[in-house]
Coordinates of C-alpha atoms in Angstrom, one line a residue:
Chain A
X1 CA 18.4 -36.5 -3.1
X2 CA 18.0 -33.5 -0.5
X3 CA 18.8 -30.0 -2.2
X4 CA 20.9 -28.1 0.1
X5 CA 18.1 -25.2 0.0
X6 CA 15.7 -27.8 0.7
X7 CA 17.6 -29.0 3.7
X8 CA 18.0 -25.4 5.3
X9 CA 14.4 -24.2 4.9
X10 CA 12.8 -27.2 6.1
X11 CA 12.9 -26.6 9.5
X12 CA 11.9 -22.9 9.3
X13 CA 9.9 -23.5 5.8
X14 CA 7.2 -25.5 8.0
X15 CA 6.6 -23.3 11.0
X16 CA 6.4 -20.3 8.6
X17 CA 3.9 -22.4 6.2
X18 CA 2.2 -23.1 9.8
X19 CA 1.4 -19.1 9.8
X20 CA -0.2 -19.3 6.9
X21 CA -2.2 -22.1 8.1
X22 CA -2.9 -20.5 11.8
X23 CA -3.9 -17.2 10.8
X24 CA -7.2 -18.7 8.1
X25 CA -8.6 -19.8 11.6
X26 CA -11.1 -17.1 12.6
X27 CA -10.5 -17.3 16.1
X28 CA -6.5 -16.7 15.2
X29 CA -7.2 -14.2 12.3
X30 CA -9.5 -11.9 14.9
X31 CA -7.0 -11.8 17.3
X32 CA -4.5 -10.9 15.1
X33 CA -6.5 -8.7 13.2
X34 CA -6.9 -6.7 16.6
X35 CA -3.2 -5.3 16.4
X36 CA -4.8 -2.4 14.9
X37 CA -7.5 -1.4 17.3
X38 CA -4.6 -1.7 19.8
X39 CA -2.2 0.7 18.3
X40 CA -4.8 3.2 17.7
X41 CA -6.1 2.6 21.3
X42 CA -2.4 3.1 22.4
X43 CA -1.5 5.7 20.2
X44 CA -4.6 8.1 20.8
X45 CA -4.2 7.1 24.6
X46 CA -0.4 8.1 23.9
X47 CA -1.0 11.8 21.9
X48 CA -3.6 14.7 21.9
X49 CA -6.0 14.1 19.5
X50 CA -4.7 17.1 17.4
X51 CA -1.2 16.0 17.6
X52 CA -0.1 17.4 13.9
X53 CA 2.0 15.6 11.6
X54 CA 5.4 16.9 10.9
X55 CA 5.6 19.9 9.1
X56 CA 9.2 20.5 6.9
X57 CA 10.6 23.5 4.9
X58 CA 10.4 24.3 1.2
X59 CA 14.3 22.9 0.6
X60 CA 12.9 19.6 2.3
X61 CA 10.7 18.7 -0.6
X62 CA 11.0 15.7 -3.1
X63 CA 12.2 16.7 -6.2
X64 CA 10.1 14.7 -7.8
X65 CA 7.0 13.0 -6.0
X66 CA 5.7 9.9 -7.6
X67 CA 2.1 9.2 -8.5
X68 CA 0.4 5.7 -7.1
X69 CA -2.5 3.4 -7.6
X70 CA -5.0 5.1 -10.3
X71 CA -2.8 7.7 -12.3
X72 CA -6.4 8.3 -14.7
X73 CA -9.6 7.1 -13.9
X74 CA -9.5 6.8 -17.7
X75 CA -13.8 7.2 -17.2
X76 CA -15.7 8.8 -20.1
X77 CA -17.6 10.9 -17.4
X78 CA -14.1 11.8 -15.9
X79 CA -12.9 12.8 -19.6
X80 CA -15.4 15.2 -19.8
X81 CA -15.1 17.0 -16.4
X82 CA -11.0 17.0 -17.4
X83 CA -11.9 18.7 -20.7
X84 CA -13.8 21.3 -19.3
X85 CA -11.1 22.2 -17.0
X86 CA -13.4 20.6 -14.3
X87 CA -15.3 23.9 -14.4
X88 CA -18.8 21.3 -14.0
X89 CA -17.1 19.3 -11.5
X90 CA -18.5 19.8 -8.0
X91 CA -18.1 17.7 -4.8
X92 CA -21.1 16.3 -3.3
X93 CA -21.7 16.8 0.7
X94 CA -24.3 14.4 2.0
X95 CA -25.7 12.2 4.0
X96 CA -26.3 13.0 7.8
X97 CA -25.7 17.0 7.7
X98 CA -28.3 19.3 8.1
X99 CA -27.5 21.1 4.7
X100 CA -26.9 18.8 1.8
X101 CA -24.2 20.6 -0.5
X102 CA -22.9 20.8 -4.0
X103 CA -19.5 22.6 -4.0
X104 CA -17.5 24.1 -7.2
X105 CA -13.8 24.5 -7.1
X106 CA -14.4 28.2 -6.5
X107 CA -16.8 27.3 -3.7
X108 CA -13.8 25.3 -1.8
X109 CA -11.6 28.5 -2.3
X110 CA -14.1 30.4 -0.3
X111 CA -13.5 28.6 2.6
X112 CA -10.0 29.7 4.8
X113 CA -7.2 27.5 3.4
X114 CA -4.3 25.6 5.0
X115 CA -1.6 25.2 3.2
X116 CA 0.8 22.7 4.7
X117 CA 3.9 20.9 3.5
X118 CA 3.9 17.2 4.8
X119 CA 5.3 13.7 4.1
X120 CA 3.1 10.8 2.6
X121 CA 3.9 7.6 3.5
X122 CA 3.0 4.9 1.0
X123 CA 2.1 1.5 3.2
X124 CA 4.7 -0.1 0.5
X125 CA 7.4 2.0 2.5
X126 CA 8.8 4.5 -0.3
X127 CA 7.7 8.8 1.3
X128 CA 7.4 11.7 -0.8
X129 CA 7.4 16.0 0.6
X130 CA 5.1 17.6 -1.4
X131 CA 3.0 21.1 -0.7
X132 CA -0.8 20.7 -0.4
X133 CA -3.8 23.4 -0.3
X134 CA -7.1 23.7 0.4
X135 CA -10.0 23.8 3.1
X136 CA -10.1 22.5 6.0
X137 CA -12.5 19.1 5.9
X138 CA -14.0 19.8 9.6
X139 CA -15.1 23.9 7.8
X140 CA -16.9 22.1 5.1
X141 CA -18.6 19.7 7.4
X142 CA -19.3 22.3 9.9
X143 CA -21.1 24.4 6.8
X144 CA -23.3 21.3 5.8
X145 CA -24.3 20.7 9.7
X146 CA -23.0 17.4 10.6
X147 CA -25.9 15.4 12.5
X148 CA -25.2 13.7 16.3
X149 CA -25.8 10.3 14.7
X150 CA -22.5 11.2 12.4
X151 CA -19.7 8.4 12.9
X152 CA -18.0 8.3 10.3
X153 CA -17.0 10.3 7.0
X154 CA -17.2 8.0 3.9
X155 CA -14.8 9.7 0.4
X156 CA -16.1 8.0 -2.7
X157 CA -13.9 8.8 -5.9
X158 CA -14.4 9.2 -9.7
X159 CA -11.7 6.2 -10.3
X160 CA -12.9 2.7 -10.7
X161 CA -12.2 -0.8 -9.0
X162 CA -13.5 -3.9 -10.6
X163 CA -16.4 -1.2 -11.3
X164 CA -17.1 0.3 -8.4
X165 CA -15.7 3.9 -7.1
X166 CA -12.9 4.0 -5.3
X167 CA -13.8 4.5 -1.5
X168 CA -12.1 5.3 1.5
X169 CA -13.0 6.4 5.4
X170 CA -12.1 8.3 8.7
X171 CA -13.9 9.2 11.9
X172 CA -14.5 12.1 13.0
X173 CA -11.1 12.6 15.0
X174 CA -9.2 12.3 12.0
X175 CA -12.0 14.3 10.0
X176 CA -11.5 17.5 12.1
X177 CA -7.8 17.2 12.6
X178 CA -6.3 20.6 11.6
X179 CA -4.3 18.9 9.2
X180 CA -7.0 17.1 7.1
X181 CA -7.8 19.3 4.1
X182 CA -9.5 19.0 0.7
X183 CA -6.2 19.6 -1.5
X184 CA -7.0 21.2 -4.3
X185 CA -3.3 22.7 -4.9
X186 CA -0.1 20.2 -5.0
X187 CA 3.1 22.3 -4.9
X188 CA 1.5 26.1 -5.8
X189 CA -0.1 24.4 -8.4
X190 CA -3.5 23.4 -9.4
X191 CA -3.5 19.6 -8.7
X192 CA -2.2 17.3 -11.5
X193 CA -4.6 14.2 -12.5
X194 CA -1.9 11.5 -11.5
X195 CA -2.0 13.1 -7.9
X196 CA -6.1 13.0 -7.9
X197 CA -7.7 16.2 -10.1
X198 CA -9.6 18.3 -9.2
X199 CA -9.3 17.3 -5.4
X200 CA -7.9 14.8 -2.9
X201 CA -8.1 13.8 1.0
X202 CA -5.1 14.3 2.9
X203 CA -5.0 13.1 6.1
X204 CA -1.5 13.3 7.4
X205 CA -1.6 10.9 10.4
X206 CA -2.7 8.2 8.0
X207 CA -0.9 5.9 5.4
X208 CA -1.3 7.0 1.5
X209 CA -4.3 4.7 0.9
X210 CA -6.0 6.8 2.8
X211 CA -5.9 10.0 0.5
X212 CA -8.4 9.2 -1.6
X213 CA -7.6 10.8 -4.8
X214 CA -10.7 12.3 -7.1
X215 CA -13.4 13.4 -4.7
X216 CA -16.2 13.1 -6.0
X217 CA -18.8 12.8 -3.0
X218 CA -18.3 13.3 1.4
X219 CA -21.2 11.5 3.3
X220 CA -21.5 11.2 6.5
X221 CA -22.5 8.4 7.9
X222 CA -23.5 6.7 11.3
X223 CA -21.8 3.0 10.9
X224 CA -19.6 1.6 7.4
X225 CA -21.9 -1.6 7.5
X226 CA -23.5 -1.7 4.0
X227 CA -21.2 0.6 2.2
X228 CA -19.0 -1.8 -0.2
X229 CA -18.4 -4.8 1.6
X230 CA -18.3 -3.1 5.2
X231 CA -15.0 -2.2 6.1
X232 CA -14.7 1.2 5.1
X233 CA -12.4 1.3 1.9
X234 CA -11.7 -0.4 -1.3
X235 CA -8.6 -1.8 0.2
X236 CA -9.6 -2.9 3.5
X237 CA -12.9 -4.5 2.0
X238 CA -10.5 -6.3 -0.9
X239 CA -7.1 -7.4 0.3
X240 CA -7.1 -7.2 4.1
X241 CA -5.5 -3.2 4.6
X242 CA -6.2 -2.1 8.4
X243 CA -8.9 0.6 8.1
X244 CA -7.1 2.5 10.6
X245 CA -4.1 3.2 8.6
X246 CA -2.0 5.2 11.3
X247 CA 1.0 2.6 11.2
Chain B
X1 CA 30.3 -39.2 39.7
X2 CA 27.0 -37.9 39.6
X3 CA 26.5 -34.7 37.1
X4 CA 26.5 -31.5 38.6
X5 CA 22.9 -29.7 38.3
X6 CA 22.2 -25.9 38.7
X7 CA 19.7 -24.0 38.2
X8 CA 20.7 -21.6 35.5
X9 CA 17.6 -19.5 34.3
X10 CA 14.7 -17.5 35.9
X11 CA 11.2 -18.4 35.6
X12 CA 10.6 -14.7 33.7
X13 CA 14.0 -15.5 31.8
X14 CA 12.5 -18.7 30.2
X15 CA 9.2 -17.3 30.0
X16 CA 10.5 -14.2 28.0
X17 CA 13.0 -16.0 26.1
X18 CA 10.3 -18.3 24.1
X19 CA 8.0 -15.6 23.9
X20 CA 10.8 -13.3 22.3
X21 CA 11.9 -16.0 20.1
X22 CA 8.2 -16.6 18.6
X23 CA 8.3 -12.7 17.9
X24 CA 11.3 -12.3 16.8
X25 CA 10.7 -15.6 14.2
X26 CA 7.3 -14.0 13.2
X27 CA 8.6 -9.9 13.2
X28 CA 11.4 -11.2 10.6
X29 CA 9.4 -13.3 8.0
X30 CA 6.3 -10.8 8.2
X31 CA 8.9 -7.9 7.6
X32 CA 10.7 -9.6 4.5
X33 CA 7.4 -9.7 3.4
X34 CA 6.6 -6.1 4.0
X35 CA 10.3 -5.8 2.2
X36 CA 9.8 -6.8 -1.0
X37 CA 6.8 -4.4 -1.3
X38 CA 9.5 -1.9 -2.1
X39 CA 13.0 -3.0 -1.1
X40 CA 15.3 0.1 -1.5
X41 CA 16.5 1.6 1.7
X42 CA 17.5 5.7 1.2
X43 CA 18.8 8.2 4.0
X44 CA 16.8 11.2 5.3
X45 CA 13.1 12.2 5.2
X46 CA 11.8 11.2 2.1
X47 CA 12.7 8.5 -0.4
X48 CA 10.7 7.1 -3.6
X49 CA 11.6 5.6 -6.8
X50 CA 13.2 8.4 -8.3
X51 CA 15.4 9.0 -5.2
X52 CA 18.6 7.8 -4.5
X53 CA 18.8 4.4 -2.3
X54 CA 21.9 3.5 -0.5
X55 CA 20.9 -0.5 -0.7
X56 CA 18.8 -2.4 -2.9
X57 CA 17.3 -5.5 -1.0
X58 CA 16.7 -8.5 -2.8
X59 CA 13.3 -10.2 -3.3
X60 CA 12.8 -12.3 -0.4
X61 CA 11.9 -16.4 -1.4
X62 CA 8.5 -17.3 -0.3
X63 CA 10.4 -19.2 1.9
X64 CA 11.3 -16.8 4.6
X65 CA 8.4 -14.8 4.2
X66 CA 5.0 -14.7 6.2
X67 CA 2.6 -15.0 4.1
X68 CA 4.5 -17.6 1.8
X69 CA 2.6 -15.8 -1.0
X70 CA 3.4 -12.1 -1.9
X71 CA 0.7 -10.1 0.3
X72 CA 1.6 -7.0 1.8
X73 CA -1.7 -6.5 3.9
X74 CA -1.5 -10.0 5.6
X75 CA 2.4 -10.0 6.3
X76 CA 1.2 -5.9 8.3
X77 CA -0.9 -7.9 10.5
X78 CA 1.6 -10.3 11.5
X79 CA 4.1 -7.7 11.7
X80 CA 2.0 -4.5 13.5
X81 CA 0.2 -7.6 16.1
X82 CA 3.7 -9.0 17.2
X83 CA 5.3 -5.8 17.6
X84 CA 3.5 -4.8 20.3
X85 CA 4.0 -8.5 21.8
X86 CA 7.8 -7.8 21.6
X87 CA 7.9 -4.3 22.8
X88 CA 5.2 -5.3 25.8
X89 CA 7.4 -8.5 26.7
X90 CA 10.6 -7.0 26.9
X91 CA 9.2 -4.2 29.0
X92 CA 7.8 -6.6 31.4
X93 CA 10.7 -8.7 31.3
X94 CA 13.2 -5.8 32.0
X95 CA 10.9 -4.8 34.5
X96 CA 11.2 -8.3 36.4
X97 CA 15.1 -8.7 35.6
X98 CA 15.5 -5.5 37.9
X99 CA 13.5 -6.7 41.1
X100 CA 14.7 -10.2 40.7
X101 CA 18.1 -9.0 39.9
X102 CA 18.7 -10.6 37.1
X103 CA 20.5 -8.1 35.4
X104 CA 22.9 -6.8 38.2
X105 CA 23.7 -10.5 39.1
X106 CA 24.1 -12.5 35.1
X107 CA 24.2 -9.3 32.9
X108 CA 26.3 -6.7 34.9
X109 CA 29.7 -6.0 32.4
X110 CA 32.4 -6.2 35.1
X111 CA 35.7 -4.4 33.9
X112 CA 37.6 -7.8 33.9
X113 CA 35.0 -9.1 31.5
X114 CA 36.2 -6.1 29.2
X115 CA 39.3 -6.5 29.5
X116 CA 41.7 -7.5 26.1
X117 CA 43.4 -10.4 27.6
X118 CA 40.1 -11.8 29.7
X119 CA 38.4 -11.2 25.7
X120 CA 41.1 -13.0 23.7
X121 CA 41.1 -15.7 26.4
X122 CA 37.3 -16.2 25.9
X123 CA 37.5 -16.3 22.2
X124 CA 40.4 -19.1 22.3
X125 CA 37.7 -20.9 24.7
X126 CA 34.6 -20.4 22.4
X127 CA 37.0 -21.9 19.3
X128 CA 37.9 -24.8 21.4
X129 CA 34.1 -25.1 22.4
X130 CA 34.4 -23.9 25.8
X131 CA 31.8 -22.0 26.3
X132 CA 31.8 -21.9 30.8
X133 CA 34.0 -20.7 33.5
X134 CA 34.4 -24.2 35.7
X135 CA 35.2 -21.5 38.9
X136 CA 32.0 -20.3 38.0
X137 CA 29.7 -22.8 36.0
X138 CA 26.5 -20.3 36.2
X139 CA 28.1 -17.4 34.6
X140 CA 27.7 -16.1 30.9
X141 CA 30.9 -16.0 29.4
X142 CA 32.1 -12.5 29.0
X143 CA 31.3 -12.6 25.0
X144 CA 27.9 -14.1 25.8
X145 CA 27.3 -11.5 28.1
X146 CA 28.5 -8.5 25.7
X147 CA 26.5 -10.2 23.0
X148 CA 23.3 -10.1 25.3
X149 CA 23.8 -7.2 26.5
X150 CA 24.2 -5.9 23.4
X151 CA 20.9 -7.3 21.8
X152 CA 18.6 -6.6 24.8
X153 CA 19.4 -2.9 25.5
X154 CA 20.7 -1.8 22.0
X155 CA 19.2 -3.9 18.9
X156 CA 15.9 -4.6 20.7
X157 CA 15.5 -1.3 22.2
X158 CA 16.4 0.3 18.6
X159 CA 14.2 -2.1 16.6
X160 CA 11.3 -1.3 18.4
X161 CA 12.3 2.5 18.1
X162 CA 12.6 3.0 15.0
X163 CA 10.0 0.6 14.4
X164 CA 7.5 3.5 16.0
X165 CA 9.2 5.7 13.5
X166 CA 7.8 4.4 10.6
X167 CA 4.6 5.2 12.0
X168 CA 2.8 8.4 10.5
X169 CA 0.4 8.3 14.2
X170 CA 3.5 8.1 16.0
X171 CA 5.0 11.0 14.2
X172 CA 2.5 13.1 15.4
X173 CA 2.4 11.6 18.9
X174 CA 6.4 11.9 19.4
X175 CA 7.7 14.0 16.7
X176 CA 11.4 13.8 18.8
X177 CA 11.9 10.2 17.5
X178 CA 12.2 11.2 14.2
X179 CA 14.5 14.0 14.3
X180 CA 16.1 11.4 16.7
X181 CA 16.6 9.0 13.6
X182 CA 17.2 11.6 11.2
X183 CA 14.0 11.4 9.5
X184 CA 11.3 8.5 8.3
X185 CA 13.6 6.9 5.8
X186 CA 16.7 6.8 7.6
X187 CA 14.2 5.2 10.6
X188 CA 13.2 2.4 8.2
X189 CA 16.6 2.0 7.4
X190 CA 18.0 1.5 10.8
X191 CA 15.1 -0.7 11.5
X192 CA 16.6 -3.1 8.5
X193 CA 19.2 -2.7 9.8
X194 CA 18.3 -3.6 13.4
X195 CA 16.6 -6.6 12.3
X196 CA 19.4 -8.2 10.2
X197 CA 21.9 -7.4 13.4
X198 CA 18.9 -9.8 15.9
X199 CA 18.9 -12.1 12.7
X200 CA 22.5 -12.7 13.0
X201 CA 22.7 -13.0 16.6
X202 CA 19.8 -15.6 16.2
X203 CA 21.9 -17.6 13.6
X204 CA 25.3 -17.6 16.3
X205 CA 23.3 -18.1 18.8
X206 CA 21.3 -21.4 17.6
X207 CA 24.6 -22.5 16.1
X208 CA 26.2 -22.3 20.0
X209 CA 23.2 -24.0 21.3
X210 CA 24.2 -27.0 18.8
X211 CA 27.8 -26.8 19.7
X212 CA 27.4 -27.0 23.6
X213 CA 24.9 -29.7 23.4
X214 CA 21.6 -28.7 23.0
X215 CA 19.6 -31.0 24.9
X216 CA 21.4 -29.8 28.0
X217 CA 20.6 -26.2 26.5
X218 CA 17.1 -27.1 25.6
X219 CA 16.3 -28.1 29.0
X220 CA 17.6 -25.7 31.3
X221 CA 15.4 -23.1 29.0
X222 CA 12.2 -25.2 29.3
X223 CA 13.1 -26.2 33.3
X224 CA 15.8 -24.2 34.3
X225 CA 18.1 -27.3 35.0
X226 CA 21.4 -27.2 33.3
X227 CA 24.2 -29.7 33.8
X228 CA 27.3 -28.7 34.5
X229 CA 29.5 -30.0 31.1
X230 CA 32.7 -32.3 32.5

């Protein structure tokens, strides 16, 4: 016997089993995979390049603003840095700059800060208004001398994922947006470890995934090929994310 | 007597129509996917877990979902690539309707189609399966016209919109659509909301295709030939 349920989703069961089919071609998943490329084509063709993200009011914040993927990288090498108040943490600046550096906490409060407040918009859909501070990205990058042959900045973390550091990456548009900042502050405060102590990316155009929490090292880099499995984060390299993560 | 033939639909029309409805039937499973990676809908800028949602979705079967299997990354790709073949086709397609005149000549909402009397006399013709004018054979009815009508210049129009909306790129790029939408949240609930309003006219309209004989329907969307009913 037919089950009513069975009977309805037939038709429509088979041509949507028949996109799962279509899309493990390669020829089908390239093309499809292309949908990125094209909004970022049409969307930079679209906007200025330092088009900011919107900007709200104190009374527009979340009351509350949720943490996300790794709440504690839970590492013994993290445990120590968090017990000493991160006072022997310091981000790494490599790669191809002219001046390699090795930046304290104090050291990024030297630079001129942004404060902004901004929405960040989880690729599941939920947003949260929170208050973020610190430097700039493009002042830090300009301090270590970025090389010509510099495509691409690569953010590797002190959480883990199946073992390896969490790692994300922009180019250099989004890298020297006014907007993209090393946050060491969440709401006037020093940054919490479920929102990514002692310091996190923000990158305001660009879905949460993006914000790599825990910075423990900026490279720059000509090309992503060879850095975990070639696609520029642990998301896009693992489960298919669009690196380009500005829709 | 031999049937009556016309020729009912535009080689653009057709050509839009299938595209659209590969879209649309693509744009709606990818997004119930996308859905159930956090179905609450809330009003104004932000909304999380802690925040208060208007509508809880439910989980959407495997069933209607592309992929079948719960993966948010895969069902973006279908979704984000189809969206711009939607937006693209309809602007092309409302581009040609205006030169070939498509839409002054079928679409146009004449005041007698409006009309209480002309609208209650239309309804009493869908319920007894009537759905033509035998004056006029190649005209939409007046509610086939308003539903139209309504779907190409209002649901469409907004689902692609607010669509854009849920963009953090295009929030930069054109930060007038979200204050046009009242912020990201309310954007993504309009979109839902968008979607189920094409959704439902899909349903009606598939189940009026059955009911006025859809081979004859069928065809004069692949050809352009429709036979004038007896």
């Amino acid at each position: 016997m037919i089950r009513r349920r069975t009977l309805l989703s037939g038709g429509a069961g088979l041509m949507l089993a028949g996109c799962d089919r279509v899309i493990q071609q390669p020829t089908v998943r390239a093309i499809i995979f292309k949908g990125e490329d094209m909004h970022r084509g049409l969307q930079r063709a679209l906007s200025n390049r330092d088009a900011l993200a919107p900007e709200f009011t104190p009374a527009q914040m979340s009351p509350r603003f949720r943490t996300n993927g790794t709440r504690d990288p839970g590492t013994p090498a993290y445990a120590a840095l968090r017990a000493g108040r991160f006072a022997d943490w310091r981000l790494t600046v490599d790669g191809l700059v002219a001046r390699p550096l090795s930046l304290s906490l104090a050291d990024l409060g030297r630079f001129p800060q942004r404060a902004q407040i901004t929405r960040h918009d989880c690729v599941e859909g939920w947003s949260a208004i929170g208050k973020w501070q610190g430097p700039q990205l493009g002042e830090v990058l300009k301090a270590a001398g970025l090389r010509d042959a510099a495509r691409y900045i690569v953010f590797r973390c002190a959480d883990l994922y199946g073992g390896a550091p969490y790692y994300e990456s922009i180019d250099l548009i989004d890298a020297f947006h006014p907007q993209t900042i090393l946050a060491w502050a969440m709401n006037d405060r020093f940054l919490d470890v479920g929102h990514g102590a002692p310091l996190r990316l923000r990158v305001e155009r660009q879905l949460g995934y993006k914000h790599a929490k825990y910075l423990m090292q900026v490279t720059a880099v000509a090309s992503l090929a060879g850095i975990g499995k070639g696609r520029g984060g642990y998301w896009e390299d693992n489960v298919d994310y669009d690196w380009w993560a500005g829709i | 007597m031999a049937a009556t033939v016309i020729h009912r639909h535009r080689l653009a029309t057709r050509i839009w129509h299938w595209i659209n409805a590969v879209a649309i039937f693509i744009l709606i499973g990818s997004g119930l996917g996308i859905s159930n990676a956090h179905p609450h809908l809330y009003w104004g800028r932000f909304g999380a877990n802690f925040d208060h949602a208007w509508a809880h979705l439910p989980r959407f079967p495997a069933w209607l979902t592309i992929p079948a299997s719960y993966n948010l990354a895969i069902s973006r790709r279908w979704h984000l690539f189809f969206a711009l073949v939607l937006a693209f086709s309809l602007l092309a397609y409302m581009m040609v309707s205006l030169l070939n005149r498509h839409f002054q000549r079928d679409l146009r909402v004449r005041r007698r189609d409006v009309g209480a009397a002309h609208l209650v006399a239309d309804l009493r013709a869908h319920l007894a399966l009537r759905f033509h004018d035998p004056e006029a054979p190649g005209e939409y009815n007046a509610l086939q016209k308003l539903s139209y009508v309504a779907v190409i210049f209002l649901a469409l129009p907004l689902v692609i919109l607010t669509g854009l909306a849920l963009s953090p790129g295009m929030n930069a790029a054109w930060p007038w659509l979200l204050d046009l939408f009242g912020g990201r949240q309310s954007a993504r609930s309009l979109h839902f909301i968008a979607m189920a309003v094409i959704a439902a006219f899909t349903i009606v309209h598939l189940a009026l295709v059955l009911l006025a004989g859809w081979r004859n329907e069928l065809r004069s969307m692949l050809t352009g030939r429709w036979r004038v009913p007896e």
